[in-house]
Each structure stands twice: as C-alpha cells, then as structure tokens.
Backbone as JSON, one array per atom type, in Angstrom:
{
  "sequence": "XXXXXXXXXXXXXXXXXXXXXXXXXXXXXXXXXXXXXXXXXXXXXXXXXXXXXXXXXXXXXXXXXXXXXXXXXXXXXXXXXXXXXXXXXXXXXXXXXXXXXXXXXXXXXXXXXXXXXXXXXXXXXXXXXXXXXXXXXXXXXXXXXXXXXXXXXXXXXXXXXXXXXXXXXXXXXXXXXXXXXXXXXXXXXXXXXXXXXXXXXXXXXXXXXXXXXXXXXXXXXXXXXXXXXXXXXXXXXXXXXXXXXXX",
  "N": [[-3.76, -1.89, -18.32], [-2.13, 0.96, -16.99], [-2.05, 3.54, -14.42], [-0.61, 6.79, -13.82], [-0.64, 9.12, -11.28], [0.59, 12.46, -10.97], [2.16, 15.91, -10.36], [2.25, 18.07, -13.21], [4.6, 20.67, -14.75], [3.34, 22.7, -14.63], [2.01, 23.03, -12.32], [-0.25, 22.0, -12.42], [-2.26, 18.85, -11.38], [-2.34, 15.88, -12.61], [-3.52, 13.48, -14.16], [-2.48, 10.39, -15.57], [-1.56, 8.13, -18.38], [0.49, 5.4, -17.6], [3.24, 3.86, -19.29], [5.09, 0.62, -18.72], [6.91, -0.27, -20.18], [8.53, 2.18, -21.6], [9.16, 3.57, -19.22], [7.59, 6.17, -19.1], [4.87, 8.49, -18.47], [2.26, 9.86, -19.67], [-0.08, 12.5, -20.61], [-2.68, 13.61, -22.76], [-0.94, 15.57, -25.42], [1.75, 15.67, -23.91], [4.21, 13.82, -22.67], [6.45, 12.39, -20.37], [9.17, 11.45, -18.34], [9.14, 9.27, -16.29], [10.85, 9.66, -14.49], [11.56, 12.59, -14.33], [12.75, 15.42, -12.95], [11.23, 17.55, -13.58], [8.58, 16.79, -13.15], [6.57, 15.91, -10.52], [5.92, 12.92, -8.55], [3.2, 11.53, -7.52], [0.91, 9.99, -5.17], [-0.75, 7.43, -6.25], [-3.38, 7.76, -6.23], [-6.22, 9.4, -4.23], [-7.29, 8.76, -1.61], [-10.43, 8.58, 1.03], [-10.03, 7.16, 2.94], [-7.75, 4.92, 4.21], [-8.3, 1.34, 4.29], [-6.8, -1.57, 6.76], [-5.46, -4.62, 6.97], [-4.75, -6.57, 9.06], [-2.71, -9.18, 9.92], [-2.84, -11.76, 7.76], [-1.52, -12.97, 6.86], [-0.71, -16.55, 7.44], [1.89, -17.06, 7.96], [3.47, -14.99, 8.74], [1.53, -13.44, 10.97], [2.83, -15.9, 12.92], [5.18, -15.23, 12.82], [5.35, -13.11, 14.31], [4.05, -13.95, 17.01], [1.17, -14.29, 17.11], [-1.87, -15.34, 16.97], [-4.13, -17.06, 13.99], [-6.2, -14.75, 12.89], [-10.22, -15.38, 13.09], [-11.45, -14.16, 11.69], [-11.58, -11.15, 9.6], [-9.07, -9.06, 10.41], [-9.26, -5.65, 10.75], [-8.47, -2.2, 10.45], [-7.34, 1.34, 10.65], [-5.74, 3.48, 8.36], [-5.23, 7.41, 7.81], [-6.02, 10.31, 5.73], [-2.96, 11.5, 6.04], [-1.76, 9.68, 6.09], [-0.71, 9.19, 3.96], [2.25, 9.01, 1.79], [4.41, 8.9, -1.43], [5.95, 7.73, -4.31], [9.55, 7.53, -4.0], [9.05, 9.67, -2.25], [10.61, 10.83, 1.32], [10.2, 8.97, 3.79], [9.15, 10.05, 7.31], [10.04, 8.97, 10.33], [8.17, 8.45, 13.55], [9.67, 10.61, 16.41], [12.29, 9.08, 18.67], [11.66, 6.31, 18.79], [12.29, 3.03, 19.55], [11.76, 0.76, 17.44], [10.86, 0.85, 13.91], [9.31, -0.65, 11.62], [9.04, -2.71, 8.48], [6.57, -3.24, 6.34], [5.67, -4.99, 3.62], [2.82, -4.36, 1.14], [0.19, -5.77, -0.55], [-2.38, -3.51, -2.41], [-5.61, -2.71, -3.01], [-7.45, -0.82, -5.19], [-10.95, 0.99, -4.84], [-13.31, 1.35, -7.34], [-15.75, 2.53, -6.94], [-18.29, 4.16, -4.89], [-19.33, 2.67, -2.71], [-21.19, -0.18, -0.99], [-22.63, -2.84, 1.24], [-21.33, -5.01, -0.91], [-21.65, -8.08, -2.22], [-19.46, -10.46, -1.76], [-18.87, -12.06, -4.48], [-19.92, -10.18, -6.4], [-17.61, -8.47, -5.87], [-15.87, -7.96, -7.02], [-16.58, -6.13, -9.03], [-16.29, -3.37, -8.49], [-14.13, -2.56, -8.34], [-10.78, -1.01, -8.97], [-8.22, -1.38, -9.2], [-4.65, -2.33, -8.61], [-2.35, -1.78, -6.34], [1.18, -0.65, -4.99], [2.0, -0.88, -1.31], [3.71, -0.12, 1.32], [3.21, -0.47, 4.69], [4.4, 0.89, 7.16], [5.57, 0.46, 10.41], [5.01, 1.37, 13.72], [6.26, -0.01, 15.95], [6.86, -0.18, 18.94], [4.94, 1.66, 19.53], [2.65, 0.47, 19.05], [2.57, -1.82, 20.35], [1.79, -1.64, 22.48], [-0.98, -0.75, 22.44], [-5.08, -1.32, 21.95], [-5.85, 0.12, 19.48], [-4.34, 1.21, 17.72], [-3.4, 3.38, 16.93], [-1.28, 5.13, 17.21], [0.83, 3.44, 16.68], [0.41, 2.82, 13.82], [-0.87, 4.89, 12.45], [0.59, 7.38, 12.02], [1.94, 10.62, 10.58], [2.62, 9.99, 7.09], [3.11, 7.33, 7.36], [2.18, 5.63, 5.02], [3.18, 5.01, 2.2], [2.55, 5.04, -1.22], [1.99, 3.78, -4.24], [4.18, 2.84, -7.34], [2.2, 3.53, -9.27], [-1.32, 2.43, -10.71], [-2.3, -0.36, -11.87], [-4.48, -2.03, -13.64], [-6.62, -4.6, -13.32], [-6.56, -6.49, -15.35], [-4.19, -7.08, -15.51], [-2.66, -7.67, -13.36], [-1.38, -10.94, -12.29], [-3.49, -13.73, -10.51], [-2.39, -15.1, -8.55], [-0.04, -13.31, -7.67], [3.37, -11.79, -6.93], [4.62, -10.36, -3.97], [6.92, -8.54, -3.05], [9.6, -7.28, -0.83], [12.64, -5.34, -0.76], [15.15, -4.05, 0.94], [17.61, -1.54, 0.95], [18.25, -2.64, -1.54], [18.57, -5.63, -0.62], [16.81, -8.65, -0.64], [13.69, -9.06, 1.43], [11.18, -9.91, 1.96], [9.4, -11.94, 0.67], [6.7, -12.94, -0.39], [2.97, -14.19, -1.8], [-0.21, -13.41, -3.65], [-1.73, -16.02, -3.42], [-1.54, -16.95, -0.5], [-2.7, -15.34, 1.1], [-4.97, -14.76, 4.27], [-7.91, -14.26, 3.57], [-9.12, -13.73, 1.29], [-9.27, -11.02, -1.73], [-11.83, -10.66, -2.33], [-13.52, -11.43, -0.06], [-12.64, -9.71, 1.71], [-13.64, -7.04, 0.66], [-16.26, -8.01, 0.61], [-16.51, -8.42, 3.74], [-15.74, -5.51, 5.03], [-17.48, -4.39, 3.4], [-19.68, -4.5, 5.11], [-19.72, -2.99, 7.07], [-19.08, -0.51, 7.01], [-19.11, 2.02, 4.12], [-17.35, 2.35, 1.2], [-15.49, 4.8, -0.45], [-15.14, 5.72, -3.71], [-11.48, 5.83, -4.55], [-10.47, 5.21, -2.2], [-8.8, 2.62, -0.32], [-7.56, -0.55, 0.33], [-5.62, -2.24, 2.3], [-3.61, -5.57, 2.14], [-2.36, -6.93, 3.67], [0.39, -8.17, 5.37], [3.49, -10.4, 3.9], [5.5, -12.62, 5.64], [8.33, -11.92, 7.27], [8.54, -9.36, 8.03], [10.87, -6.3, 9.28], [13.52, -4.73, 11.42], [13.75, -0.85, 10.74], [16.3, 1.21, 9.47], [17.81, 4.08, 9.72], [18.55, 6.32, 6.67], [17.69, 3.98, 5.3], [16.88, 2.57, 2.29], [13.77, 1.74, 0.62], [12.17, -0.84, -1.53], [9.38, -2.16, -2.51], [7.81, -4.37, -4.45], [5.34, -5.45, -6.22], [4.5, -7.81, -8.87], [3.32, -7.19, -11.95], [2.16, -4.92, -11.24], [4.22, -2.86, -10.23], [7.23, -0.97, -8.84], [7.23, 0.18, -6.06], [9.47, 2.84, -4.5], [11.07, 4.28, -1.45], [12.59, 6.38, 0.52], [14.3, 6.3, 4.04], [13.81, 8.07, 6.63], [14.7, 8.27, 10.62], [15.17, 9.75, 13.13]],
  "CA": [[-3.35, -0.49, -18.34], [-1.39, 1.65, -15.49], [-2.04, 4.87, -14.82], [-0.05, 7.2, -12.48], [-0.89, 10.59, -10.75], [1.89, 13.36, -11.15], [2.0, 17.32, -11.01], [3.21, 19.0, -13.62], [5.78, 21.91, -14.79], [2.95, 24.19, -14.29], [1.86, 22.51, -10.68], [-1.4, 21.17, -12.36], [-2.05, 17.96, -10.64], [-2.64, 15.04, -13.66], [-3.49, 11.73, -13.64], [-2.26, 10.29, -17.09], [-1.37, 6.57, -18.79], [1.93, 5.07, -17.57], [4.04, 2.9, -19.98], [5.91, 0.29, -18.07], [8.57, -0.29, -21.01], [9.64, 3.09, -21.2], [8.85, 4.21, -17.93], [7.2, 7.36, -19.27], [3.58, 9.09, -18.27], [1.31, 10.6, -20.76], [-1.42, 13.24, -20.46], [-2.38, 14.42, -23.53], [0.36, 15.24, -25.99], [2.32, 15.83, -23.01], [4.74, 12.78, -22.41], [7.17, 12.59, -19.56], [9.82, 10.26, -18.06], [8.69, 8.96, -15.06], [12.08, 10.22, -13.22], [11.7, 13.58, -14.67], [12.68, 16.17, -12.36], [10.3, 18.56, -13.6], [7.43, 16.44, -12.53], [6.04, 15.53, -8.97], [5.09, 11.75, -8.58], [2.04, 11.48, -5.86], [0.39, 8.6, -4.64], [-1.65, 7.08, -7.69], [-5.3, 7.78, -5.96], [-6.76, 9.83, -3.33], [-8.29, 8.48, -0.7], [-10.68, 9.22, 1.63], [-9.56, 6.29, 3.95], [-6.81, 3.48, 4.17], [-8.35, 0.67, 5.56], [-5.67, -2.23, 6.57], [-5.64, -6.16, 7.32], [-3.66, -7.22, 10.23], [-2.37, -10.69, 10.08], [-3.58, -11.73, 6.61], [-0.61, -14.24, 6.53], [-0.23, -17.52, 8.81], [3.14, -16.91, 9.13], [3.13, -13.48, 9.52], [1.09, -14.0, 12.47], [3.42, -16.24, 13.49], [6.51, -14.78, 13.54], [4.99, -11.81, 15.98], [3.6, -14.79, 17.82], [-0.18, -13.71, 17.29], [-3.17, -16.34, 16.58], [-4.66, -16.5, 12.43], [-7.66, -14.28, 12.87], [-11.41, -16.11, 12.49], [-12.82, -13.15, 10.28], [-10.64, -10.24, 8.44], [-8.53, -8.09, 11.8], [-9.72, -4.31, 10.4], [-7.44, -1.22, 11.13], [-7.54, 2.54, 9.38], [-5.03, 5.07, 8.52], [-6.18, 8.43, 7.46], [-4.91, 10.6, 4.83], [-2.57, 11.89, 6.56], [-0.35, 8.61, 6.44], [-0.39, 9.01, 2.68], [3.77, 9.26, 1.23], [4.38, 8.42, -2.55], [6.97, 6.63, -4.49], [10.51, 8.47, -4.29], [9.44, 10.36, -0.64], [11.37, 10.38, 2.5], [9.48, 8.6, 5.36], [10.1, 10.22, 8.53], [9.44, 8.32, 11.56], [8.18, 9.64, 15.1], [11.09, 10.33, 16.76], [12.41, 8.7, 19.73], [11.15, 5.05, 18.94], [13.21, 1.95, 18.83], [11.44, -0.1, 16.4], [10.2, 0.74, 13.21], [8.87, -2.0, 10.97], [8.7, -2.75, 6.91], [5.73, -3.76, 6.0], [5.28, -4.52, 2.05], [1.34, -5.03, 1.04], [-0.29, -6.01, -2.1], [-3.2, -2.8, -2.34], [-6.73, -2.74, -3.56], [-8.25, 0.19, -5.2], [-12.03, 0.98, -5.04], [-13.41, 2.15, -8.49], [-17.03, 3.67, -6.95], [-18.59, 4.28, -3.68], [-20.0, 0.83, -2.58], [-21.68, -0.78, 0.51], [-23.01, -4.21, 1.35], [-21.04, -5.69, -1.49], [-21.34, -9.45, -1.6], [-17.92, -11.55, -2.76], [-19.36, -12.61, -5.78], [-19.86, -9.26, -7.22], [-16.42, -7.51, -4.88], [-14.27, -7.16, -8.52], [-17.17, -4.88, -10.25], [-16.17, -2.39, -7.71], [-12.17, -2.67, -8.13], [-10.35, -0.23, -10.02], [-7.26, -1.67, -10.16], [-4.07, -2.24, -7.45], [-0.96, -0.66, -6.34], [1.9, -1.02, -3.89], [2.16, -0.19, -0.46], [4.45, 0.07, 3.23], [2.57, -0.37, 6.25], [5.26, 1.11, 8.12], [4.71, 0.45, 11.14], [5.53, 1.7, 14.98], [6.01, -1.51, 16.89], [6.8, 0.75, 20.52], [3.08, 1.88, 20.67], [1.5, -0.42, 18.52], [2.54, -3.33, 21.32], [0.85, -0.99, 23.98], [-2.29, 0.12, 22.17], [-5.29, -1.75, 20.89], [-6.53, 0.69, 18.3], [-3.18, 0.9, 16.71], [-3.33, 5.15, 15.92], [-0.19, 5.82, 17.24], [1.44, 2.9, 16.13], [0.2, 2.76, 12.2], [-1.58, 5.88, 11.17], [1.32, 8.45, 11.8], [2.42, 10.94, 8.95], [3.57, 9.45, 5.75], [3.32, 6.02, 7.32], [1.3, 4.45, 4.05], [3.96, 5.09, 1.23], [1.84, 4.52, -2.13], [2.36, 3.64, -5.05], [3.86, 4.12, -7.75], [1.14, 3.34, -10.23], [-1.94, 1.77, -10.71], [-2.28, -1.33, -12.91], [-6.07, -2.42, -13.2], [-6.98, -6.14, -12.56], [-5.97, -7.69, -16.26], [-2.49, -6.62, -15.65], [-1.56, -8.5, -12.05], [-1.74, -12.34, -11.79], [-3.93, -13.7, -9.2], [-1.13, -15.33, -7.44], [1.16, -12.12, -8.06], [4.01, -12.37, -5.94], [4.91, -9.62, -2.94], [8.41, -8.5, -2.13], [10.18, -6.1, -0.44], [14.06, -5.6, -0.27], [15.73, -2.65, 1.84], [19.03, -1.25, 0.79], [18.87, -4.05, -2.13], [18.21, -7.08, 0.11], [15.02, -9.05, -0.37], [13.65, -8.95, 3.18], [9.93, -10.18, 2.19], [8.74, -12.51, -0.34], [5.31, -13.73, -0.72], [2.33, -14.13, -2.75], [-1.48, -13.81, -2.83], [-2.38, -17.21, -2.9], [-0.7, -17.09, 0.67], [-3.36, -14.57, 2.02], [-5.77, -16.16, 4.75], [-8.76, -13.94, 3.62], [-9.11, -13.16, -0.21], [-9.7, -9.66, -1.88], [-13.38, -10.72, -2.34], [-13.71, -11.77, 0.95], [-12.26, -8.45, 2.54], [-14.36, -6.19, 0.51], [-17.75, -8.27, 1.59], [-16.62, -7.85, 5.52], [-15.79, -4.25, 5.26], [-18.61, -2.97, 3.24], [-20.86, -4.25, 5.85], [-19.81, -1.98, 8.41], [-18.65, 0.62, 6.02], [-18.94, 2.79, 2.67], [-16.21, 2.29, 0.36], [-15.78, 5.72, -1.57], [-14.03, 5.97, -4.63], [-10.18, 5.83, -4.68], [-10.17, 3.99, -1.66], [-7.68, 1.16, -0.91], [-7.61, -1.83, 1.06], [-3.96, -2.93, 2.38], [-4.61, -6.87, 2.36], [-2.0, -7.5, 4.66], [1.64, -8.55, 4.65], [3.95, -11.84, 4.24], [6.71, -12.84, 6.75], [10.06, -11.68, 6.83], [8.85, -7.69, 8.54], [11.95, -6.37, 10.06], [13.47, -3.25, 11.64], [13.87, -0.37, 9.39], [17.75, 2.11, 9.91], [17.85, 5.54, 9.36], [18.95, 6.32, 5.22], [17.23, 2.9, 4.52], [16.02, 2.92, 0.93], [13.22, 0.5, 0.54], [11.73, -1.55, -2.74], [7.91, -3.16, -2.69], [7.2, -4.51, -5.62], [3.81, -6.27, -6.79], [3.47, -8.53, -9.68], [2.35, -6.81, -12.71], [1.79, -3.3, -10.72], [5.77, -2.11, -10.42], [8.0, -0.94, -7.71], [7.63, 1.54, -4.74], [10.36, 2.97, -3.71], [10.99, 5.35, -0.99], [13.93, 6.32, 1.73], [13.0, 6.48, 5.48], [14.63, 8.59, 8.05], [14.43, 8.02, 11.55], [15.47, 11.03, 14.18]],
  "C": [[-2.81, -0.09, -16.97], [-1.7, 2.81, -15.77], [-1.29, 5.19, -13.36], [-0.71, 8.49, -12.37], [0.42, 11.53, -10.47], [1.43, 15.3, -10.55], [2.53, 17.9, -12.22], [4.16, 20.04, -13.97], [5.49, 22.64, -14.49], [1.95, 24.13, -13.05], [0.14, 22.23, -10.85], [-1.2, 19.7, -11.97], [-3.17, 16.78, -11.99], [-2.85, 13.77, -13.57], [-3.1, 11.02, -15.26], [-1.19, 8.5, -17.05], [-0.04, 6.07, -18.78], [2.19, 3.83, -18.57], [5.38, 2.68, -19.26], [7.41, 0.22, -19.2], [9.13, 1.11, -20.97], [9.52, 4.02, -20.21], [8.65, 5.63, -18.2], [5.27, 7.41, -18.8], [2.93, 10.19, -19.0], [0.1, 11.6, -20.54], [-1.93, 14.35, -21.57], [-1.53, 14.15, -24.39], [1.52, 15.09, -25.3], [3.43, 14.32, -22.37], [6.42, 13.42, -21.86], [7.83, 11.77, -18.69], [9.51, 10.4, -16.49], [9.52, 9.78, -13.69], [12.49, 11.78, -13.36], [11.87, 14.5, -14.02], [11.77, 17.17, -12.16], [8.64, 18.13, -12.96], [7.34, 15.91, -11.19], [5.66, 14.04, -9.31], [4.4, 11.54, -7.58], [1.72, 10.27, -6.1], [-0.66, 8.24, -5.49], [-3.19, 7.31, -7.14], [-4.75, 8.77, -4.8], [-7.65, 9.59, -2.62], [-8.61, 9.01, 0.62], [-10.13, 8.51, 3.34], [-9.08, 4.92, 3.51], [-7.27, 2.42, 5.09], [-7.31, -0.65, 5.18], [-6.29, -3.58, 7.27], [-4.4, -6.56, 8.04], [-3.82, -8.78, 10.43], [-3.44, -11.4, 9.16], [-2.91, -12.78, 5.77], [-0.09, -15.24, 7.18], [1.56, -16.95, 9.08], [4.16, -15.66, 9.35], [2.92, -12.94, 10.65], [2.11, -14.83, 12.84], [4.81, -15.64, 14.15], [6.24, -13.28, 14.57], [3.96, -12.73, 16.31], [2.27, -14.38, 18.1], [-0.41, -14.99, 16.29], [-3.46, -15.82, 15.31], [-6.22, -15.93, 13.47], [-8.59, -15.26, 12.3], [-12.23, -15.55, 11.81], [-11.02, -11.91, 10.31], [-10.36, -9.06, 10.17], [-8.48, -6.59, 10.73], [-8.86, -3.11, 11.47], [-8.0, -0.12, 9.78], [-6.68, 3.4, 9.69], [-5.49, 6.12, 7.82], [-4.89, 8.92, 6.47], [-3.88, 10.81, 4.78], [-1.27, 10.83, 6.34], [0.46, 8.47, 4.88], [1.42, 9.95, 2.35], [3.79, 8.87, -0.29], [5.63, 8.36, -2.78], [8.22, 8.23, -4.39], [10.74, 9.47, -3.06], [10.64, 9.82, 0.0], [10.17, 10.3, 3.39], [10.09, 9.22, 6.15], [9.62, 9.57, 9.57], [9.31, 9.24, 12.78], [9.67, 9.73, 15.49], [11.2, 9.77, 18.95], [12.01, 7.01, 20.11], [12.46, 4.35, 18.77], [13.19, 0.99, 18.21], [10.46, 0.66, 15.59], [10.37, 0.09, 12.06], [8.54, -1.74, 9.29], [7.66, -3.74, 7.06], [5.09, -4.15, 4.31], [3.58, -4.92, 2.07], [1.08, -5.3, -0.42], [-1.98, -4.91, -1.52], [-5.01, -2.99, -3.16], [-7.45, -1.33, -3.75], [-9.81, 0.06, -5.53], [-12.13, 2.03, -6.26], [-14.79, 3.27, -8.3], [-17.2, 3.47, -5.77], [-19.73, 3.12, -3.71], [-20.19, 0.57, -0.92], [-22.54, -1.72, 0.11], [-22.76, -4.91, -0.47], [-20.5, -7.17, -1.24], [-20.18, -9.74, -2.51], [-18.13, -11.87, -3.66], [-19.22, -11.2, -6.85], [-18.39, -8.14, -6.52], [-15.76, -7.18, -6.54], [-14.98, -6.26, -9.48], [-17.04, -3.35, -9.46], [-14.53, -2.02, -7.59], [-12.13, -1.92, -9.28], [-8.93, -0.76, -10.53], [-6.25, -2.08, -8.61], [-2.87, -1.87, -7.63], [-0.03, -1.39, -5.0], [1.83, -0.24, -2.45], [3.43, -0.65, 0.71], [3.81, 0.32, 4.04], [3.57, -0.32, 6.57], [4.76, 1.66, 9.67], [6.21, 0.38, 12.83], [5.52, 0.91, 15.74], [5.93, -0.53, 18.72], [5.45, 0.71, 21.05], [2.73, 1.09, 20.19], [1.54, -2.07, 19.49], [1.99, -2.51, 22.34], [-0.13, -0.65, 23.56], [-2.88, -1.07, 21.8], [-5.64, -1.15, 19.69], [-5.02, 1.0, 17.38], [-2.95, 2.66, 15.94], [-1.89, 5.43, 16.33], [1.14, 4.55, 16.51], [1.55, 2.59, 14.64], [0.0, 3.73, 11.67], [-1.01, 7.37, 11.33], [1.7, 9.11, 10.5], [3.4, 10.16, 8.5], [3.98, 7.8, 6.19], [2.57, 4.99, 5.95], [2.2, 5.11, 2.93], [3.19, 4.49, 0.02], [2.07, 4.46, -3.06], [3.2, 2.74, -5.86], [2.96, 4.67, -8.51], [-0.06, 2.84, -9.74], [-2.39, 0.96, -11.84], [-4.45, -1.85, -12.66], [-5.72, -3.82, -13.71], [-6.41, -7.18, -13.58], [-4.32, -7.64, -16.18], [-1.78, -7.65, -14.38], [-2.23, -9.91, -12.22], [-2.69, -12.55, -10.59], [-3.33, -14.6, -8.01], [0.16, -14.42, -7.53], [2.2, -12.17, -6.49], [3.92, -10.62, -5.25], [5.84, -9.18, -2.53], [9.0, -7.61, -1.61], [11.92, -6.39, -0.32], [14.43, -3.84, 0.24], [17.47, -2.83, 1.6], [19.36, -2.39, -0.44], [18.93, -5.38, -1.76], [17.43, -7.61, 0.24], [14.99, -9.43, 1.33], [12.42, -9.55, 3.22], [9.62, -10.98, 0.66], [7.41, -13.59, -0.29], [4.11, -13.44, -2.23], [0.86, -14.24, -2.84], [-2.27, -14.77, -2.92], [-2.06, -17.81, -1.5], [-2.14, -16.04, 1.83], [-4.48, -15.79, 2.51], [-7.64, -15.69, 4.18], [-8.67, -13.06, 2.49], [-9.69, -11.55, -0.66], [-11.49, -10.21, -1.7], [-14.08, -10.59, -1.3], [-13.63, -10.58, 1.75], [-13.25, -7.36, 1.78], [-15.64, -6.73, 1.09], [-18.01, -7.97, 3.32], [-16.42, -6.31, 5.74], [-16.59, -3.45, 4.93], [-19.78, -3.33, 4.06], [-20.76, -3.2, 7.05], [-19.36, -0.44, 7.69], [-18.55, 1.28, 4.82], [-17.87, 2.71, 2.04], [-16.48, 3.39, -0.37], [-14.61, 5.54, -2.84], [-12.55, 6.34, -4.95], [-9.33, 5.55, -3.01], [-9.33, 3.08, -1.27], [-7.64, 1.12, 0.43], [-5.86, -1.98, 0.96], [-4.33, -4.26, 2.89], [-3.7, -7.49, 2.95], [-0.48, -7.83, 4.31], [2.47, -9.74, 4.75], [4.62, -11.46, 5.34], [7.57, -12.57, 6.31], [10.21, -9.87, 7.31], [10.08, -7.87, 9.49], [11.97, -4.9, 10.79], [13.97, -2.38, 10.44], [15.44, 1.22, 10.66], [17.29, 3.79, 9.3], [18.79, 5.46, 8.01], [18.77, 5.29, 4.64], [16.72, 3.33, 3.09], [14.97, 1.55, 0.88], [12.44, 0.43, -0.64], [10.17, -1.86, -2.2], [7.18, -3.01, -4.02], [6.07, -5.79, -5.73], [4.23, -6.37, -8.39], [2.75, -7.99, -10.89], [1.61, -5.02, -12.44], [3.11, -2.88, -11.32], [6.54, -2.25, -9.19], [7.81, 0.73, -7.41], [8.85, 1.72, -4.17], [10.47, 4.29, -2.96], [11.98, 5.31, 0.06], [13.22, 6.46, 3.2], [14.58, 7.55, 6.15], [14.34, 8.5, 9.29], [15.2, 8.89, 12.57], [15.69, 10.22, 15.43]]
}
C-alpha cells in the first residue's frame, strides 16, 4: 500500500490511499489526481526529527575523500528542513556549492527505544524518498553540520509512502536533475543496513512516530544550478520531485 498526505479544497489536512497506476489519492469518497491543483501535496509524515547517515556508501565516502565509518556517522535536521514533492528549494544565499543528495528514507511506525536489529522492522511503517540537500561551504568548516544540512526546506520529502511489502530489499536509488541521471545506486550497496541503523540510534535516542531515518546516499552527488528541477526516485516508493532556486 502507499499512502500520501495532502490538504484539501477546504484546507483540511488528509492523509488518504495513493494509487500508483492512476496516480490518484483517496480519502473517503473523495478521490483526487495527484497533480490536482486544488489539492496541496505535503511531505507524507510528520516528524518530530530527521535523523541522517553520513557516508553510508564506500564510494560515496570516497569520492569526498572521507574514510567508511566503523559504526553508523549520525546527523539531525529539524522540522524546519522539511519541503515536499513539487516545492521550490531555496538555498541560503551567497554559497557556492550546493549539493544533491538522493536517499532511500525510513519511516518509524511507533515511538521506540533500545530496539535490537532483529526486531528493527516491527517498528517500520513504511519508506519514502528524500534530498539531503546539502551546503558543502559550511558543512566543510563545521563539525556539527547545522548550517550546512539542517537549513529551511533542505529535506525535500516525499512523495508518498509505500510500506515495506511494496519496495525490494535491494531497491535501487536514483536521482537525475534537469532529466539527467546523476545518482544511481541501490540498498544492497549501503555499509550499515536499516536494521542496523535503527539498533544504533535507538540507543541513544527515542524514535517517535513518523520519524524518518535518511540511510545515506550513493556516489555521483554533484552541484545543484539555480531553476534545477530534480527527480529521486526509490524502487517501489515513486518519484520526488522538486525545483531548487539558489539567490
């Protein structure tokens, strides 16, 4: 199943059952084409915090000449970074690199702590797409990474959410900008499995309900132009798409 999160005509805010064949969303009798003007498309969950996986792909890490991590590299953007499918990104202004990042997402289905790997998928609700778009300028001068990752509307979400029988578990990863694949991978490529990332994070942390894990991204991030349009599609989820502007 997929479900998306919308507003509707009368600016109630819905969460209702997407059908990928005819790209319509249901709530109710209420059925509505995904591209419908009259409706809002938001970011398929609400969370209380984005946490993210830095360098989650050998050669990822490689090509920004950084070492594979020996346990799961932990980062957080706040709500604040949240954009959904069809936005305009705006970037800070005044930078001269900003970066595509596609991810493969993880939503939490309940509020969870010290979950071991064995039991990590009775706590999954389902997964989605994302853009770690990301501020290379500060994020090569900082270590905590706030000014370089967790600026507004840097986590672009969406556009759905497919729960767990729906994506492969080698589902592929791709991103293309302006129509150009720019990123293709897949998550039998990650160095530190969903299971694995929920057991290291709920020891230091609460997972609440709607939640999501960004589990990191392949090789092939680039810079991103001002009126870019960019793709990230997952495998059984769909495709994010969203424009960026850059001042």
């Amino acid at each position: 199943m997929h479900y998306a999160r919308f507003r509707d005509p009368a600016g109630s805010i819905r969460k209702g059952r997407y059908d990928p064949e005819t790209e319509t969303v249901a709530f109710g009798d209420d059925v509505y084409d995904f591209d419908d003007p009259e409706i809002d498309v938001l970011p398929p969950v609400d969370p209380s915090k984005i946490v993210c996986i830095g360098r989650n792909y050998a050669e990822h890490a490689a090509e920004l000449g950084n070492d594979v991590p020996d346990r799961p590299l932990l980062f957080l953007k706040g709500p604040n970074a949240l954009a959904g499918h069809g936005d305009t990104v705006t970037a800070p202004e005044g930078k001269d690199r900003i970066d595509w990042e596609a991810e493969f997402v993880v939503v939490i289905g309940e509020s969870c702590k010290d979950v071991a790997a064995e039991d990590a998928m009775d706590v999954v609700e389902g997964f989605t797409c994302m853009n770690d778009v990301s501020n290379r300028d500060d994020q090569n001068r900082e270590q905590n990474w706030v000014r370089g990752k967790a600026f507004d509307n840097s986590a672009p979400l969406g556009p759905v959410v497919a729960t767990p029988d729906e994506v492969p578990d080698e589902a592929s990863v791709e991103l293309h900008v302006n129509g150009e694949q720019k990123q293709d991978g897949h998550l039998g490529q990650l160095i530190f499995d969903v299971p694995t990332l929920i057991e290291e994070i709920t020891t230091y942390l609460t997972l609440e309900e709607g939640d999501v894990i960004a589990t990191g991204t392949p090789d092939g991030v680039g810079p991103l132009s001002d009126g870019d349009t960019v793709e990230v599609t997952v495998e059984g989820v769909g495709t994010l798409e969203h424009d960026v502007r850059i001042p």
